[in-house]
Tab-separated table of C-alpha atoms in Angstrom:
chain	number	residue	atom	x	y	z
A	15	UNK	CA	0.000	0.000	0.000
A	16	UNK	CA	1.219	3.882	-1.022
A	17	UNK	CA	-0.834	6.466	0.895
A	18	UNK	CA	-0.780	10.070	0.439
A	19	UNK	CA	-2.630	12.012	3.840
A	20	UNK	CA	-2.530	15.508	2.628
A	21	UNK	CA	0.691	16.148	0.859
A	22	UNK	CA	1.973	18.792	-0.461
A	23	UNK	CA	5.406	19.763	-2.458
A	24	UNK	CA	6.257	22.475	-4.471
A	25	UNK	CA	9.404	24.489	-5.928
A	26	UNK	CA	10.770	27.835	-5.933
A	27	UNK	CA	11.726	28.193	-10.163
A	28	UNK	CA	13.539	31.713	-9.347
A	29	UNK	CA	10.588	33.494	-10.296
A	30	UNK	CA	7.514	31.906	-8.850
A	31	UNK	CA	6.508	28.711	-6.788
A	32	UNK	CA	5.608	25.730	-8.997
A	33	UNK	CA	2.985	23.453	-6.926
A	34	UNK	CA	3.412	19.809	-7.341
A	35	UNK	CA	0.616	18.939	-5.297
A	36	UNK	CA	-1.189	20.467	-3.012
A	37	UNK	CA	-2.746	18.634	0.249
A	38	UNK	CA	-3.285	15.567	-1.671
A	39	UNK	CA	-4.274	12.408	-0.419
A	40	UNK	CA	-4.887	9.288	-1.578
A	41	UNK	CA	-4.394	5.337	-1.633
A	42	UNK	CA	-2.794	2.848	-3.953
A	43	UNK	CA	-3.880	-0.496	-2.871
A	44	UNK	CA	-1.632	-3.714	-4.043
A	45	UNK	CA	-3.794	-5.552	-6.362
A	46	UNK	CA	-5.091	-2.345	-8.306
A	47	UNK	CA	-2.858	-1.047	-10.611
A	48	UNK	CA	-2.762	2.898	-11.233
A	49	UNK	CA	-1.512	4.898	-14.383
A	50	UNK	CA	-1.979	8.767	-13.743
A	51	UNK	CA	-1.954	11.022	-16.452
A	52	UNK	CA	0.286	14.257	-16.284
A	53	UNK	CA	0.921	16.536	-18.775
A	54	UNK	CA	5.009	17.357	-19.249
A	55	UNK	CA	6.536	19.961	-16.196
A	56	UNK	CA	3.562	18.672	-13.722
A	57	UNK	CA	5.382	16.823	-11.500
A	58	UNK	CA	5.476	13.527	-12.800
A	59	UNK	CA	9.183	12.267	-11.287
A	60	UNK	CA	8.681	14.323	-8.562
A	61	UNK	CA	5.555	11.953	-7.962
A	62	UNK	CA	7.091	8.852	-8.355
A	63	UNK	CA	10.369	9.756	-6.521
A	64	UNK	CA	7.983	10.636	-3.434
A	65	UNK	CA	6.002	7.332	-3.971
A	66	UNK	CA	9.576	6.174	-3.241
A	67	UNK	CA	10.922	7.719	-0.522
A	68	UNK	CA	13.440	9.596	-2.869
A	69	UNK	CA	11.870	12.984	-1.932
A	70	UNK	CA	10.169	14.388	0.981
A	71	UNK	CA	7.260	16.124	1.122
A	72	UNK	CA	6.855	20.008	2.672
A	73	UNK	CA	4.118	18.932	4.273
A	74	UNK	CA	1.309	15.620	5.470
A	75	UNK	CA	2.660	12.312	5.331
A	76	UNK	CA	3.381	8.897	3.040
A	77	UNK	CA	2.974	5.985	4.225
A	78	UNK	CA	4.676	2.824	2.677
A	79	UNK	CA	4.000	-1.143	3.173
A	80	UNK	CA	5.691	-3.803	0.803
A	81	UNK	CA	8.459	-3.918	-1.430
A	82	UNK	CA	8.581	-1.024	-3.914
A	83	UNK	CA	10.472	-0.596	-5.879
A	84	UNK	CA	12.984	2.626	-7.226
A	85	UNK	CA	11.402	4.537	-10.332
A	86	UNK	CA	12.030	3.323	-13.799
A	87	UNK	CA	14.922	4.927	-14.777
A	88	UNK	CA	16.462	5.664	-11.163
A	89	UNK	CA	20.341	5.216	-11.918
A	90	UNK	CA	21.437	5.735	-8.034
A	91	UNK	CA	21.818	2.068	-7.181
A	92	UNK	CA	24.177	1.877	-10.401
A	93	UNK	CA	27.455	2.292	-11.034
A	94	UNK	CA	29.016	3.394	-14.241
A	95	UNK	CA	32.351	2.350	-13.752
A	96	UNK	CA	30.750	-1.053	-13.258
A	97	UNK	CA	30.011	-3.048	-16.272
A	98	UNK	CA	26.325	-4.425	-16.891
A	99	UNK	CA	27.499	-7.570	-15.250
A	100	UNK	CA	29.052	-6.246	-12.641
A	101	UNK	CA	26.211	-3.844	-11.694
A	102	UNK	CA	23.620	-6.621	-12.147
A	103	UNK	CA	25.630	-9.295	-9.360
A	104	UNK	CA	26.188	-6.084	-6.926
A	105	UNK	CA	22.460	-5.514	-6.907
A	106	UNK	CA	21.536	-8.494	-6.848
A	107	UNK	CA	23.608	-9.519	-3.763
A	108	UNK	CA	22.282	-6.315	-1.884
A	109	UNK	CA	18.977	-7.756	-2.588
A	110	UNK	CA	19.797	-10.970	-1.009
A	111	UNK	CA	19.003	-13.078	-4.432
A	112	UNK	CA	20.622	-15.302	-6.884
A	113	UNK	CA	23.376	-13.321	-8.568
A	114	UNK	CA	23.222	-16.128	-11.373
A	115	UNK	CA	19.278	-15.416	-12.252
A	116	UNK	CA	20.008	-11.618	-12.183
A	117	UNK	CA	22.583	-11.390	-14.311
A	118	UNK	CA	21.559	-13.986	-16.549
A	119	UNK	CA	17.878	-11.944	-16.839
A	120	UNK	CA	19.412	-8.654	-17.096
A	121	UNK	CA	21.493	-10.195	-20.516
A	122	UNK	CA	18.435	-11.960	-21.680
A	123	UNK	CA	15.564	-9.083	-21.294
A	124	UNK	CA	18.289	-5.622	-22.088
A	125	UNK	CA	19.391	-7.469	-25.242
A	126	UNK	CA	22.350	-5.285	-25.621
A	127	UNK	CA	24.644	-8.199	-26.464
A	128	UNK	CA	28.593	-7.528	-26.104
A	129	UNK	CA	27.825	-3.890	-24.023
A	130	UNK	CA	26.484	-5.778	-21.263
A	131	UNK	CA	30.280	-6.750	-20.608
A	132	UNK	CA	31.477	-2.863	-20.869
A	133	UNK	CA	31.550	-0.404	-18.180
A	134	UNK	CA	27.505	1.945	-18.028
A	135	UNK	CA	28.954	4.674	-18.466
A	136	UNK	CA	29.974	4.155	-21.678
A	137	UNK	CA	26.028	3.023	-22.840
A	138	UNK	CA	23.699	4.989	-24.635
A	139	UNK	CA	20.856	6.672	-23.253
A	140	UNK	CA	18.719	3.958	-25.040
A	141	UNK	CA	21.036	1.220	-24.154
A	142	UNK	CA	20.857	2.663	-20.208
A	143	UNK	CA	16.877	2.562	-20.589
A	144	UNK	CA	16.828	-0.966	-20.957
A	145	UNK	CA	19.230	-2.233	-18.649
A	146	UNK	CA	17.374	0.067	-15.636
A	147	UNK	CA	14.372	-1.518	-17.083
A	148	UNK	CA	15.582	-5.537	-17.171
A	149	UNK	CA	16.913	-4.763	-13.829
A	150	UNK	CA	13.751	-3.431	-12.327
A	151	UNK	CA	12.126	-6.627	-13.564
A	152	UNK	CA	14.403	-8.812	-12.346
A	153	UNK	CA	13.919	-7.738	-8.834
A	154	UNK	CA	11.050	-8.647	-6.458
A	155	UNK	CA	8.839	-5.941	-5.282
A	156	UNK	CA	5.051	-5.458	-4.504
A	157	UNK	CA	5.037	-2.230	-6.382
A	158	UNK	CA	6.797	-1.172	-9.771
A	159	UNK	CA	6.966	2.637	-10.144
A	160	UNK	CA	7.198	3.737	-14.177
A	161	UNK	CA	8.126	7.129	-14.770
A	162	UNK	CA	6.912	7.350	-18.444
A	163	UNK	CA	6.257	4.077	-19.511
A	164	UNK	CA	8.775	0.872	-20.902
A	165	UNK	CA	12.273	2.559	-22.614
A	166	UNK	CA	11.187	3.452	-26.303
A	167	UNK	CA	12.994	1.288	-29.061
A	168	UNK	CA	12.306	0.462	-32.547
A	169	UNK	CA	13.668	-3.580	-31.530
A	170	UNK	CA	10.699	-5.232	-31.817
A	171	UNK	CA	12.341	-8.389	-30.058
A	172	UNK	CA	13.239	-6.043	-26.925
A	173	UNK	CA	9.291	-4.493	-26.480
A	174	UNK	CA	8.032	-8.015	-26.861
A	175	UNK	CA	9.792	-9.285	-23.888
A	176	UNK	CA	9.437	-5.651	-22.164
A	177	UNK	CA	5.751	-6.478	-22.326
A	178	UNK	CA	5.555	-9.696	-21.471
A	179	UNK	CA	8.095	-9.467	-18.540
A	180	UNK	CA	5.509	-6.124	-17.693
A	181	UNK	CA	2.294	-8.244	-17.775
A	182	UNK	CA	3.820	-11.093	-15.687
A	183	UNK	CA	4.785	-8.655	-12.733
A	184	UNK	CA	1.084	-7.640	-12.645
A	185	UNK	CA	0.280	-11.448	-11.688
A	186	UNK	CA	1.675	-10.845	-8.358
A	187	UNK	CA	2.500	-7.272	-8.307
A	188	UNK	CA	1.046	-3.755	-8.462
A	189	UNK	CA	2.345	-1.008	-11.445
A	190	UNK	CA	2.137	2.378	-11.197
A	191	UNK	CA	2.775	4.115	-14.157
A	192	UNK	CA	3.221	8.252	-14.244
A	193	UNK	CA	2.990	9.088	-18.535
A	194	UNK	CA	1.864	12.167	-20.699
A	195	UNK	CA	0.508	9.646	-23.112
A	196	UNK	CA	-2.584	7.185	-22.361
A	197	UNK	CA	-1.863	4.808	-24.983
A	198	UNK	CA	1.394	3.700	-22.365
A	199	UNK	CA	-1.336	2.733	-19.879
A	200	UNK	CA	-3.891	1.160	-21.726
A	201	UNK	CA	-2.475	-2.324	-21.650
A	202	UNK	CA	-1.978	-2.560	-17.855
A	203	UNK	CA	-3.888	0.043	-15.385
A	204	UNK	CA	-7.226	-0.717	-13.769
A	205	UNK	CA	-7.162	2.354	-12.477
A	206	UNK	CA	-6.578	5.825	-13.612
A	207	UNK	CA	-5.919	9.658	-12.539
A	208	UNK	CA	-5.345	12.621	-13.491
A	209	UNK	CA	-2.530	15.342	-12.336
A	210	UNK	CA	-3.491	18.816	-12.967
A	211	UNK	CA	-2.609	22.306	-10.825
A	212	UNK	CA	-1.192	19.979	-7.739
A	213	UNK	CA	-4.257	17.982	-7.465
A	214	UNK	CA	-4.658	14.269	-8.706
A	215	UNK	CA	-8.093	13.368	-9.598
A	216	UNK	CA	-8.463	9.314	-9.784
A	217	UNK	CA	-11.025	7.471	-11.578
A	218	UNK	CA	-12.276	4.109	-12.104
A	219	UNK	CA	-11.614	3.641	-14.897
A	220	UNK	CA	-8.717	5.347	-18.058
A	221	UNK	CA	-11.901	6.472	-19.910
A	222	UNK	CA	-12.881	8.593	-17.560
A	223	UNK	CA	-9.747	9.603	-16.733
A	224	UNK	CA	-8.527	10.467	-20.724
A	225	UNK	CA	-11.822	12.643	-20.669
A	226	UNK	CA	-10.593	15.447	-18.346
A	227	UNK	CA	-6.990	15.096	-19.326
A	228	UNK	CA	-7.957	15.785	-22.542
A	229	UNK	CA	-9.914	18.654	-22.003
A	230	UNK	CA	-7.179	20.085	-19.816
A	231	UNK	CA	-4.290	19.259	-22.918
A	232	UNK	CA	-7.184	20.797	-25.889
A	233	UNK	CA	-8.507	23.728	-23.425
């Protein structure tokens, strides 16, 4: 479970204060996956990274239980000295599981053949995308926090096993997925919302959700 009891968080840009949200609350139960819709320079990492403990709020409280995971895309557990290999066995050993499995699923699901033996730092955004990405899945948690959706690619074999590694989490985990575009959610929230002005409006259903988003995005 993620719960938000009237949070707020904003920023100071140098010329005004940009609200992230403002006394928000609500609930992300395991089971019920979320996607929330959020135009670009909302808020949407500063979301996620909060779902995660990454960044504190000004003010209320978040309350965690389970495994969740760091945000899609999160490099701070990596480093780039390290090659892929190298980086995959190191988190997997401060995870307490099988540095075999890891490292072995990491190669299999990144597909960046003979760079998974060179340092990160020397990857490619792209190439960097999916080796956060295989390493999120290879790890256990309760909750999967998406910042934007699975790492674009025009490798068809790479976004077939990026979904199907995706829709095997959600038989015994929870996604939440933070994207400007609804088509990134379609294929795995039951639930939807909607960031706008520092408040997040959740729905029942992405429908519902897509029709004040887009009003917001065409108004």
């Amino acid at each position: 479970m993620i719960e938000f009891d009237q949070v707020s968080k904003s920023f100071w840009t140098g010329k005004n204060r940009k609200v992230i949200l403002d006394q928000a609350s609500f609930r992300v139960e395991p089971g019920k996956s979320l996607g929330i819709l959020a135009k670009n320079g909302t808020g949407k990492t500063t979301l996620i990274n909060m779902m995660a403990g990454l960044e504190k709020p000004d003010e209320g409280r978040i309350r965690r239980e389970g495994r969740i995971s760091f945000p899609l895309g999160f490099m701070g557990g990596i480093t780039p000295k390290l090659t892929g290999v190298e980086n995959a066995r190191y988190i997997a050993k401060l995870y307490h599981l099988d540095e075999d499995y890891v490292e072995a699923f990491c190669r299999y699901l990144a597909g960046i053949d003979e760079y998974f033996e060179m340092p990160v730092g020397t990857y490619s955004a792209g190439m960097r995308a999916r080796f956060s990405f295989a390493l999120m899945m290879a790890l256990d948690f309760d909750f999967y926090l998406i910042d934007e959706g699975m790492p674009s690619t025009m490798d068809v074999g790479f976004n077939k096993r990026a979904g199907s590694a995706m829709k095997d989490r959600l038989d015994r985990a929870t996604l939440v997925i933070v994207s400007h575009d609804a088509k990134i959610l379609e294929k795995f929230c039951s639930s939807a919302g909607v960031l706008k002005n520092g408040k997040l409006y959740l729905f029942n259903t992405l429908e519902e959700a897509k029709r004040l988003y887009n009003y917001d995005a065409d108004g």
